[in-house]
Short mmCIF file of C-alpha atoms in Angstrom, two decimals:
data_model
loop_
_atom_site.label_atom_id
_atom_site.label_comp_id
_atom_site.label_asym_id
_atom_site.label_seq_id
_atom_site.Cartn_x
_atom_site.Cartn_y
_atom_site.Cartn_z
CA MET A 1 -20.85 5.72 -11.89
CA ALA A 2 -20.76 3.73 -8.73
CA THR A 3 -21.41 5.52 -5.45
CA MET A 4 -18.39 6.26 -3.33
CA ALA A 5 -19.88 3.69 -0.69
CA LYS A 6 -19.81 1.10 -3.28
CA VAL A 7 -16.28 1.90 -4.48
CA LYS A 8 -15.05 1.63 -0.78
CA GLU A 9 -16.67 -1.80 -0.43
CA ARG A 10 -14.81 -2.93 -3.70
CA SER A 11 -11.50 -1.37 -2.75
CA LEU A 12 -8.87 -3.24 -0.76
CA LEU A 13 -6.81 -1.00 1.24
CA GLY A 14 -5.88 -3.30 4.09
CA LEU A 15 -6.98 -6.30 6.14
CA LYS A 16 -6.81 -4.64 9.53
CA ASP A 17 -10.47 -3.47 9.25
CA LEU A 18 -11.71 -6.18 6.92
CA SER A 19 -14.12 -8.65 8.32
CA ARG A 20 -13.11 -12.30 8.71
CA ASP A 21 -16.23 -13.11 6.61
CA GLU A 22 -15.03 -10.85 3.74
CA ILE A 23 -11.47 -12.39 3.86
CA GLU A 24 -13.00 -15.81 3.92
CA SER A 25 -15.08 -14.93 0.85
CA ILE A 26 -11.98 -13.76 -1.05
CA LEU A 27 -10.17 -17.05 -0.04
CA ASP A 28 -12.97 -19.06 -1.12
CA ARG A 29 -13.17 -17.35 -4.60
CA ALA A 30 -9.46 -17.78 -5.00
CA ALA A 31 -9.84 -21.47 -4.44
CA TYR A 32 -12.31 -21.42 -7.30
CA TRP A 33 -9.83 -19.65 -9.67
CA ALA A 34 -7.07 -21.91 -8.51
CA ALA A 35 -8.96 -24.81 -9.77
CA GLN A 36 -9.89 -23.44 -13.25
CA GLN A 37 -8.04 -25.39 -16.05
CA GLU A 38 -8.54 -22.51 -18.61
CA LYS A 39 -5.78 -19.98 -18.71
CA VAL A 40 -7.99 -17.13 -19.64
CA VAL A 41 -11.69 -16.65 -18.36
CA PRO A 42 -12.51 -13.21 -19.76
CA VAL A 43 -15.03 -12.10 -17.13
CA LEU A 44 -13.46 -8.70 -17.08
CA ASN A 45 -12.83 -8.27 -20.91
CA SER A 46 -14.49 -4.82 -20.95
CA ARG A 47 -12.73 -3.32 -17.85
CA PHE A 48 -9.51 -1.32 -17.78
CA VAL A 49 -7.02 -1.63 -14.95
CA ALA A 50 -4.11 0.39 -14.15
CA ASN A 51 -1.16 -0.93 -12.20
CA MET A 52 0.37 2.16 -10.56
CA PHE A 53 3.68 1.32 -8.90
CA PHE A 54 5.27 4.46 -7.28
CA GLU A 55 7.83 2.02 -5.65
CA ASN A 56 9.68 -0.72 -7.50
CA SER A 57 8.32 -4.16 -7.51
CA THR A 58 8.69 -7.31 -9.77
CA ARG A 59 6.72 -10.20 -8.23
CA THR A 60 3.76 -8.15 -7.01
CA ARG A 61 3.30 -6.33 -10.30
CA PHE A 62 3.76 -9.30 -12.57
CA SER A 63 1.43 -11.37 -10.34
CA PHE A 64 -1.26 -8.69 -10.64
CA GLU A 65 -0.80 -8.32 -14.40
CA MET A 66 -1.13 -12.16 -14.77
CA ALA A 67 -4.18 -12.18 -12.59
CA GLU A 68 -5.86 -9.30 -14.72
CA LYS A 69 -4.99 -10.75 -17.98
CA ARG A 70 -6.27 -14.19 -17.01
CA LEU A 71 -9.64 -12.40 -16.21
CA GLY A 72 -9.37 -10.72 -19.67
CA ALA A 73 -8.95 -7.13 -18.43
CA GLN A 74 -7.22 -4.39 -20.43
CA VAL A 75 -4.04 -3.71 -18.45
CA LEU A 76 -2.14 -0.37 -18.26
CA ASN A 77 1.27 -0.53 -16.65
CA PHE A 78 2.73 2.51 -15.00
CA ALA A 79 6.10 3.00 -13.29
CA ALA A 80 6.86 6.25 -11.43
CA ALA A 81 10.47 6.36 -12.84
CA SER A 82 9.04 6.93 -16.26
CA SER A 83 6.12 9.16 -15.35
CA SER A 84 5.45 12.75 -14.65
CA VAL A 85 5.83 12.08 -10.92
CA GLU A 86 9.59 12.29 -11.49
CA LYS A 87 8.89 15.84 -12.89
CA GLY A 88 6.97 16.79 -9.74
CA GLU A 89 3.39 15.84 -10.49
CA SER A 90 1.63 14.56 -7.28
CA ILE A 91 0.63 11.07 -6.75
CA TYR A 92 -2.92 12.36 -6.36
CA ASP A 93 -2.80 14.19 -9.87
CA THR A 94 -1.32 11.00 -11.57
CA VAL A 95 -4.14 8.87 -10.25
CA LYS A 96 -6.82 11.35 -10.93
CA THR A 97 -5.47 11.71 -14.42
CA LEU A 98 -5.84 7.91 -15.09
CA GLU A 99 -9.32 8.06 -13.32
CA SER A 100 -10.28 10.73 -15.90
CA MET A 101 -9.09 8.67 -18.84
CA GLY A 102 -11.58 6.01 -17.92
CA ILE A 103 -9.88 3.34 -15.93
CA ASP A 104 -12.28 1.19 -13.98
CA ALA A 105 -9.79 0.11 -11.07
CA GLY A 106 -6.20 0.90 -9.95
CA VAL A 107 -3.62 -1.24 -8.27
CA ILE A 108 -1.21 1.04 -6.48
CA ARG A 109 1.99 0.76 -4.51
CA LEU A 110 3.31 3.64 -2.56
CA LYS A 111 6.44 4.38 -0.54
CA PRO A 112 4.81 6.65 2.02
CA ALA A 113 2.42 5.05 4.53
CA GLY A 114 -0.88 6.75 5.05
CA VAL A 115 -1.26 8.22 1.86
CA LEU A 116 -3.47 5.56 0.20
CA GLN A 117 -6.51 6.07 2.49
CA GLU A 118 -6.62 9.83 1.83
CA LEU A 119 -6.08 9.05 -1.92
CA ALA A 120 -9.01 6.58 -1.98
CA SER A 121 -11.39 9.01 -0.39
CA LYS A 122 -10.83 11.35 -3.42
CA ILE A 123 -10.98 8.74 -6.15
CA SER A 124 -14.15 7.19 -7.59
CA VAL A 125 -12.86 3.90 -8.86
CA PRO A 126 -11.79 1.01 -6.55
CA LEU A 127 -8.21 1.01 -5.39
CA ILE A 128 -6.08 -2.27 -4.53
CA ASN A 129 -3.17 -1.78 -2.08
CA ALA A 130 -0.23 -3.31 -3.53
CA GLY A 131 1.92 -2.35 -0.65
CA ASP A 132 1.92 1.21 1.11
CA GLY A 133 5.17 1.92 2.98
CA ASN A 134 5.45 -0.27 6.05
CA ASN A 135 1.77 -0.18 6.74
CA GLU A 136 0.02 -3.03 4.88
CA HIS A 137 0.33 -5.40 2.08
CA PRO A 138 -3.17 -7.13 2.00
CA THR A 139 -2.85 -9.40 -1.09
CA GLN A 140 0.45 -10.76 0.14
CA ALA A 141 -1.22 -11.81 3.45
CA LEU A 142 -4.31 -13.08 1.57
CA LEU A 143 -2.01 -15.38 -0.51
CA ASP A 144 -0.20 -16.39 2.68
CA LEU A 145 -3.43 -17.38 4.35
CA PHE A 146 -4.46 -19.15 1.21
CA THR A 147 -1.20 -21.16 1.19
CA MET A 148 -1.57 -22.08 5.05
CA LYS A 149 -5.21 -23.06 4.70
CA LYS A 150 -4.36 -25.38 1.80
CA GLN A 151 -1.63 -27.09 3.54
CA PHE A 152 -3.37 -27.54 7.07
CA GLY A 153 -7.09 -27.34 6.17
CA THR A 154 -7.79 -24.56 8.78
CA LEU A 155 -6.19 -21.48 10.27
CA GLN A 156 -7.95 -21.94 13.68
CA GLY A 157 -5.25 -22.82 16.20
CA LEU A 158 -2.47 -22.60 13.79
CA SER A 159 0.90 -21.34 15.43
CA VAL A 160 2.71 -19.04 13.01
CA ALA A 161 6.01 -17.51 13.82
CA ILE A 162 7.08 -14.53 11.69
CA ILE A 163 10.91 -13.91 12.06
CA GLY A 164 13.01 -11.01 10.95
CA ASP A 165 12.63 -7.22 10.29
CA ILE A 166 9.27 -6.86 11.96
CA SER A 167 9.66 -2.98 12.28
CA HIS A 168 9.70 -2.43 8.43
CA SER A 169 7.48 -5.14 7.30
CA ARG A 170 3.97 -4.40 5.89
CA VAL A 171 3.62 -8.09 5.39
CA ALA A 172 4.19 -8.73 9.23
CA ARG A 173 1.43 -6.37 9.92
CA SER A 174 -1.19 -7.49 7.32
CA ASP A 175 -0.57 -11.23 8.27
CA LEU A 176 -0.94 -10.56 12.07
CA TRP A 177 -4.13 -8.80 11.69
CA ALA A 178 -5.59 -11.28 9.27
CA LEU A 179 -4.36 -14.32 11.03
CA GLN A 180 -5.69 -13.08 14.49
CA LYS A 181 -9.22 -12.83 12.90
CA PHE A 182 -9.11 -16.66 12.31
CA GLY A 183 -7.79 -17.66 15.72
CA ALA A 184 -4.36 -18.42 14.57
CA GLU A 185 -1.55 -17.83 17.22
CA VAL A 186 1.04 -15.31 15.89
CA LYS A 187 4.38 -14.67 17.47
CA PHE A 188 7.34 -12.47 16.37
CA CYS A 189 10.99 -13.19 16.54
CA ALA A 190 13.39 -10.32 15.85
CA PRO A 191 16.57 -8.73 17.06
CA ALA A 192 15.70 -5.75 19.41
CA ASN A 193 16.45 -3.11 16.69
CA MET A 194 13.96 -5.00 14.16
CA ALA A 195 11.11 -5.27 16.63
CA ALA A 196 7.76 -3.37 16.49
CA PRO A 197 6.56 -3.26 19.99
CA GLU A 198 3.26 -1.37 19.16
CA LEU A 199 2.01 -4.59 17.34
CA ASP A 200 -0.09 -7.00 19.54
CA ALA A 201 1.92 -10.29 19.29
CA PRO A 202 4.44 -11.76 21.81
CA TYR A 203 8.12 -12.09 21.01
CA VAL A 204 9.68 -15.36 21.44
CA SER A 205 13.29 -16.80 21.04
CA MET A 206 14.31 -18.38 17.71
CA GLU A 207 14.21 -21.74 19.43
CA GLU A 208 10.67 -21.18 20.61
CA ALA A 209 9.64 -19.64 17.11
CA LEU A 210 10.98 -22.76 15.27
CA LYS A 211 8.49 -24.99 17.08
CA SER A 212 5.62 -23.49 15.23
CA ASP A 213 3.46 -24.87 12.44
CA VAL A 214 4.61 -22.00 10.06
CA VAL A 215 7.87 -20.49 10.10
CA MET A 216 7.59 -17.23 7.96
CA MET A 217 10.96 -15.62 7.24
CA LEU A 218 11.09 -11.84 6.37
CA ARG A 219 13.53 -10.09 4.16
CA VAL A 220 16.26 -8.51 6.25
CA GLN A 221 16.34 -4.76 5.23
CA LEU A 222 19.89 -4.14 6.74
CA GLU A 223 20.16 -1.06 4.62
CA ARG A 224 17.65 0.55 6.99
CA HIS A 225 19.60 -0.37 10.02
CA ASP A 226 22.82 1.48 10.44
CA THR A 227 22.90 1.53 14.16
CA GLY A 228 22.26 -1.16 16.88
CA ILE A 229 22.90 -4.93 17.07
CA LEU A 230 23.47 -7.44 14.09
CA SER A 231 24.98 -4.98 11.73
CA SER A 232 26.26 -7.60 9.45
CA ALA A 233 24.49 -10.35 7.21
CA GLU A 234 26.73 -12.98 8.55
CA GLU A 235 25.89 -12.12 12.14
CA TYR A 236 22.05 -11.96 11.30
CA ARG A 237 22.42 -15.48 9.73
CA ALA A 238 24.24 -16.86 12.78
CA GLN A 239 21.47 -15.65 15.08
CA TYR A 240 18.27 -15.52 13.19
CA GLY A 241 18.69 -17.21 9.85
CA LEU A 242 16.83 -20.32 8.85
CA THR A 243 20.02 -22.56 8.42
CA GLU A 244 20.12 -26.09 7.25
CA GLU A 245 20.99 -27.10 10.85
CA ARG A 246 17.92 -25.38 12.29
CA VAL A 247 15.60 -26.80 9.55
CA ALA A 248 16.89 -30.29 10.49
CA LYS A 249 15.42 -29.68 13.97
CA LEU A 250 12.01 -28.61 12.65
CA SER A 251 8.94 -30.83 13.05
CA LYS A 252 8.23 -32.68 9.63
CA HIS A 253 4.95 -30.97 9.33
CA THR A 254 6.31 -27.27 9.82
CA LEU A 255 5.79 -25.14 6.66
CA ILE A 256 8.43 -22.63 5.63
CA MET A 257 7.37 -19.48 3.94
CA HIS A 258 8.84 -16.14 2.82
CA PRO A 259 7.15 -13.23 0.99
CA ALA A 260 10.16 -12.63 -1.18
CA PRO A 261 12.46 -11.38 -2.49
CA VAL A 262 14.78 -13.78 -0.60
CA ASN A 263 18.21 -12.66 0.53
CA ARG A 264 19.71 -16.34 0.13
CA ASN A 265 22.13 -17.29 2.88
CA VAL A 266 21.09 -14.45 4.92
CA GLU A 267 17.64 -14.99 6.48
CA ILE A 268 17.24 -18.37 4.80
CA ASP A 269 20.02 -20.76 3.44
CA ASP A 270 20.16 -21.32 -0.22
CA ALA A 271 19.36 -25.15 0.10
CA ILE A 272 16.36 -24.42 2.16
CA VAL A 273 14.51 -22.13 -0.47
CA GLU A 274 13.25 -25.04 -2.53
CA CYS A 275 13.48 -27.86 0.08
CA GLY A 276 10.49 -30.27 0.60
CA GLN A 277 9.02 -28.12 3.50
CA SER A 278 9.34 -24.78 1.73
CA ALA A 279 6.30 -23.17 0.33
CA ILE A 280 8.03 -19.94 -1.02
CA PHE A 281 7.38 -20.71 -4.80
CA THR A 282 3.93 -22.21 -3.92
CA GLN A 283 3.04 -18.86 -2.32
CA MET A 284 4.14 -17.01 -5.60
CA SER A 285 1.89 -19.45 -7.53
CA ASN A 286 -1.14 -18.88 -5.20
CA GLY A 287 -0.82 -15.11 -5.50
CA VAL A 288 -2.38 -15.22 -9.08
CA PRO A 289 -5.66 -16.78 -8.13
CA VAL A 290 -5.79 -14.64 -4.96
CA ARG A 291 -5.35 -11.48 -7.01
CA MET A 292 -7.81 -12.65 -9.52
CA ALA A 293 -10.42 -12.93 -6.66
CA VAL A 294 -9.52 -9.54 -5.47
CA MET A 295 -9.83 -7.84 -8.99
CA GLU A 296 -13.16 -9.68 -9.69
CA ARG A 297 -14.32 -8.30 -6.38
CA ALA A 298 -13.38 -4.94 -7.36
CA LEU A 299 -14.83 -4.93 -10.73
CA MET A 300 -17.85 -7.16 -10.85
#
């Protein structure tokens, strides 16, 4: 059994406290896996991984499962809706049960923020954060960095505008903390009721945000905003949406990104999702080698 210190080293709970060197190591390994021609390289063929999703997900869960299976791991998929959690069993008891059955690592998504750190301190297998509340989404940020680095060659000095519902976005937080370690300039653009003033990044106008090297749109979570300004999708699109008219004014080198799922014709026009400057589906593709690197780090 690995020591708790070793387990902690192999876990990926967030990027805020992860060093630049460690992040760079993951990105370099992701580049190795991205270059592999073989669909399956069974380096984890004797390892068991549980994907534990206490919050619904499609892209993230399938991306992790694809990564794990490409590495030859044995995969157990678990959804809270069909589990004992619905009957009152605690998250800790559920994870502890799977640990007791012999899993070697767990990928976990949680609705409440702050639970994962405490959980990791009590579990003796590496845990990978697949999104915890509005706290962090480290593998999404890693694939975002991987996509940017592949496009521009470096992250140093890159200007990145993150536009939308910052207050509820774990992606914005992980991206901010990771990009700042590499010397990128991160700025936010959001209506007042979607801002997160506690985060260390300046807020700029939509016009200023669109001058950036990378324009990252976030999913608008209008269901969480029943008061304040911009109460309709139409109003949001008019003021903060990446419309065809706004894209026409972008620099030709500007990269358009979005962590998905996309609200088409709200935060981004339908015609823009797959335009030449869009990296939205490229991000999804890059998620697999990035998560392969993260799983390999956890289990090798």
